[in-house]
PDB file of C-alpha atoms in Angstrom:
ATOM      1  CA  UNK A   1      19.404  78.202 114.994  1.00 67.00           C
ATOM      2  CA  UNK A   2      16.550  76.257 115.325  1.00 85.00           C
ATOM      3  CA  UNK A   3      16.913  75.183 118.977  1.00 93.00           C
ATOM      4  CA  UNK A   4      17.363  78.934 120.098  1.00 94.00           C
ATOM      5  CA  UNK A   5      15.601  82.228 120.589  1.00 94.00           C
ATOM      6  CA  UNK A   6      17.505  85.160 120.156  1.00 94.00           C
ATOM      7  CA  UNK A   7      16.361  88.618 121.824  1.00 93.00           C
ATOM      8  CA  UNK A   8      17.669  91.865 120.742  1.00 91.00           C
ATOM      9  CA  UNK A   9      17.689  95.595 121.534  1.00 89.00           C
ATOM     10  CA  UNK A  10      19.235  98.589 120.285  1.00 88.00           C
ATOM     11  CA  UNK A  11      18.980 101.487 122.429  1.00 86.00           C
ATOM     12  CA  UNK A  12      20.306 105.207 123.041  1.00 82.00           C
ATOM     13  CA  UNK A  13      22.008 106.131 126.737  1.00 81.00           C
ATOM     14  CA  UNK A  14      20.970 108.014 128.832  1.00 76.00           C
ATOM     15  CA  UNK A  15      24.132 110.125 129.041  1.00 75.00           C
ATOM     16  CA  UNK A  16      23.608 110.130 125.493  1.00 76.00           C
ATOM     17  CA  UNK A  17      20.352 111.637 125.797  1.00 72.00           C
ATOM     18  CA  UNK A  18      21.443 115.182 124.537  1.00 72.00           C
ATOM     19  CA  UNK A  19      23.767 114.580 121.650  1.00 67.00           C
ATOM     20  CA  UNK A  20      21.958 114.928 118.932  1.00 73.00           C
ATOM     21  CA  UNK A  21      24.502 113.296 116.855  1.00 70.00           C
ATOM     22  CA  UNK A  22      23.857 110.370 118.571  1.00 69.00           C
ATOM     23  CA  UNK A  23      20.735 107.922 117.164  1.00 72.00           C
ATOM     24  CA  UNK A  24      18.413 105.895 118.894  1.00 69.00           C
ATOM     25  CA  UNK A  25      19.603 102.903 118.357  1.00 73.00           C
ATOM     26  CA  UNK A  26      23.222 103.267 118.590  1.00 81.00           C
ATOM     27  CA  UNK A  27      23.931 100.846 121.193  1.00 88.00           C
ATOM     28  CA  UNK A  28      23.322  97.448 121.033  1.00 90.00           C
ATOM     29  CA  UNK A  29      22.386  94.284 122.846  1.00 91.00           C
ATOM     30  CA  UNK A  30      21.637  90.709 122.369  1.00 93.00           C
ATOM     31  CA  UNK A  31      20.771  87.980 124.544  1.00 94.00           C
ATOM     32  CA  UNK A  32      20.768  83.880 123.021  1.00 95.00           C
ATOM     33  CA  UNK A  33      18.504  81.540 124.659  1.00 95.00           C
ATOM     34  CA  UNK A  34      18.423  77.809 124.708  1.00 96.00           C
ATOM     35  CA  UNK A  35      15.054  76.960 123.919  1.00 94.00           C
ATOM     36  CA  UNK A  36      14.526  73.698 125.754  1.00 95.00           C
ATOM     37  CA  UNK A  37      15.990  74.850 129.252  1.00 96.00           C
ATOM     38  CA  UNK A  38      15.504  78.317 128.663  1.00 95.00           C
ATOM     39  CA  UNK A  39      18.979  78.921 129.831  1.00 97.00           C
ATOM     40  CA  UNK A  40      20.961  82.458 128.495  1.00 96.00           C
ATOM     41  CA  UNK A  41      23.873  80.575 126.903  1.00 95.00           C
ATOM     42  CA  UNK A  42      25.421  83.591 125.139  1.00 94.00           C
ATOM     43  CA  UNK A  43      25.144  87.966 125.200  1.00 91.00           C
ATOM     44  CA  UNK A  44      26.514  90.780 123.382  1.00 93.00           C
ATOM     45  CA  UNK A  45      27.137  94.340 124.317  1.00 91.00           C
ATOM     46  CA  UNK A  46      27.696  96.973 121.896  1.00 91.00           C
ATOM     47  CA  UNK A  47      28.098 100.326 123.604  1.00 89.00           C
ATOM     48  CA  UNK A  48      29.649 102.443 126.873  1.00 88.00           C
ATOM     49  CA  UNK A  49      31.399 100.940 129.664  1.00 87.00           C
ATOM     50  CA  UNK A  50      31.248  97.402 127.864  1.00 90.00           C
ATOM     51  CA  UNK A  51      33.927  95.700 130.074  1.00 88.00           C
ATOM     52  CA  UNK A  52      31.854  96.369 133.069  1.00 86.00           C
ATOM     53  CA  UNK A  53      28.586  95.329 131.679  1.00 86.00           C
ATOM     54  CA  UNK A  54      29.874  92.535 130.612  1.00 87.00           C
ATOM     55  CA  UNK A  55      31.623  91.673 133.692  1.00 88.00           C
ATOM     56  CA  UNK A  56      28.290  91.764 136.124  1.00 84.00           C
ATOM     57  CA  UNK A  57      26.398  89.061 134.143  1.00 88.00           C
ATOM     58  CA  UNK A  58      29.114  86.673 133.682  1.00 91.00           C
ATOM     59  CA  UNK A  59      28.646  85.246 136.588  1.00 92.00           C
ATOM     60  CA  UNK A  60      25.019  84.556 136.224  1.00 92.00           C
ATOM     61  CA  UNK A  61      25.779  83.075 132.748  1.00 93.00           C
ATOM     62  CA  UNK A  62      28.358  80.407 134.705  1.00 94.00           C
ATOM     63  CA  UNK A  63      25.642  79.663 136.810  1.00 95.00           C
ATOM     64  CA  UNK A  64      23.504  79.087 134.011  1.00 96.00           C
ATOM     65  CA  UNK A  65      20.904  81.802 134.481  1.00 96.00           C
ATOM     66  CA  UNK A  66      17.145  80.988 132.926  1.00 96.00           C
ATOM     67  CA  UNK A  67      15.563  84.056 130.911  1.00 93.00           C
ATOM     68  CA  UNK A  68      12.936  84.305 133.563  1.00 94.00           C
ATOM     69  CA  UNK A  69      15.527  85.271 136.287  1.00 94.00           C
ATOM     70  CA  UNK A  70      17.242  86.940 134.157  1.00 91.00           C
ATOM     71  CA  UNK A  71      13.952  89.209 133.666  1.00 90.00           C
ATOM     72  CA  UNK A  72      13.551  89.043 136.955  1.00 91.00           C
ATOM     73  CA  UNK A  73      16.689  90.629 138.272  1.00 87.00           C
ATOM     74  CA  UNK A  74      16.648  94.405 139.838  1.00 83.00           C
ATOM     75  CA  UNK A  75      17.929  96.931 137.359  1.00 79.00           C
ATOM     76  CA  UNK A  76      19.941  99.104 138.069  1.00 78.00           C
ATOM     77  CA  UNK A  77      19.121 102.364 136.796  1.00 76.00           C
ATOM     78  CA  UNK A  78      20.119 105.024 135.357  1.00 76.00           C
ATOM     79  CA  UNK A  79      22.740 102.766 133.658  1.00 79.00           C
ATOM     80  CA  UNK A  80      24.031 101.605 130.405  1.00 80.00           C
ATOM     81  CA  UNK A  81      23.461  97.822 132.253  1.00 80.00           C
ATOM     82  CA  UNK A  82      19.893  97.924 132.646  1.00 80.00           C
ATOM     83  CA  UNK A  83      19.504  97.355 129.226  1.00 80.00           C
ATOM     84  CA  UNK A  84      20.401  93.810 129.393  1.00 79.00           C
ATOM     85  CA  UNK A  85      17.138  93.361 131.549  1.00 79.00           C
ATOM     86  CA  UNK A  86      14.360  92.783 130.108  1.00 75.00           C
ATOM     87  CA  UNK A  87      14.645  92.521 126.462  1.00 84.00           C
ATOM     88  CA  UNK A  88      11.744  91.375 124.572  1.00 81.00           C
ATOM     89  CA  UNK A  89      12.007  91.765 120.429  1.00 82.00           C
ATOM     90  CA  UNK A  90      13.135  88.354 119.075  1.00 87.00           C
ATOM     91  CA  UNK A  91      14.989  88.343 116.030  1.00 84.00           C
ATOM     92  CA  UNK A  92      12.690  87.054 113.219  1.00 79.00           C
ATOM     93  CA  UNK A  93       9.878  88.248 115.318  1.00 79.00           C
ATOM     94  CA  UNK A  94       8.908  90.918 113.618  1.00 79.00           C
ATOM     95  CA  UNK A  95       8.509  93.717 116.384  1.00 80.00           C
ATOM     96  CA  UNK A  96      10.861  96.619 116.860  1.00 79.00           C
ATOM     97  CA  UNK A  97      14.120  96.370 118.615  1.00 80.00           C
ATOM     98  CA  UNK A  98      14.980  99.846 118.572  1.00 81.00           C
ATOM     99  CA  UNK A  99      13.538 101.244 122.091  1.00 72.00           C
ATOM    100  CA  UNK A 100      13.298 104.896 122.131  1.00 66.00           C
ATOM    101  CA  UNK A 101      12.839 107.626 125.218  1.00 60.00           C
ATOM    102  CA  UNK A 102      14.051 106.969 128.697  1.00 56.00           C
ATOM    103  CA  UNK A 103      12.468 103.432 129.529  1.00 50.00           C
ATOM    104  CA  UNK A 104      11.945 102.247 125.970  1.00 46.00           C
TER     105      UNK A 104
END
């Protein structure tokens, strides 16, 4: 715990953009980061088309991926995936993870 940061985000689609039953944070994601290397060393996905979100960062993970590239990296939007990019709100942090609108 105390040699990482852990980033967080909960977020609504886009294709989920008109169901109002459907709240802003209803998705999830989390991104753990080893403090002294910066390296992502663990991520979670809560939400549509998991397998495949999942699936594109793995391999940047293996490579062992810093947060800074992993900021850095071209989103692909409109997707469920671009949420992984760019997360901000640490837990304990205080701020906000829930982004709401479009681009959060």
């Amino acid at each position: 715990k105390e040699n990482v940061t852990v980033y967080h985000s909960g977020f609504k689609p886009l294709e989920w953009n008109f169901l109002q039953s459907r709240e802003a944070g209803a998705c999830y994601t989390k991104l753990v980061m080893e403090k002294t290397t910066e390296k992502i060393v663990g991520y979670h996905y809560l939400g549509p088309n998991a397998g495949e979100v999942a699936q594109g960062y793995a391999t940047a993970l293996k490579m062992g991926v810093t947060k800074e590239q992993w900021d850095d990296t071209v989103k692909i939007h409109p997707t469920c995936s671009e949420e992984m990019l760019g997360i901000h709100a640490t837990k304990g942090g205080g701020e906000n993870a829930v982004k709401t609108g479009c681009c959060g």
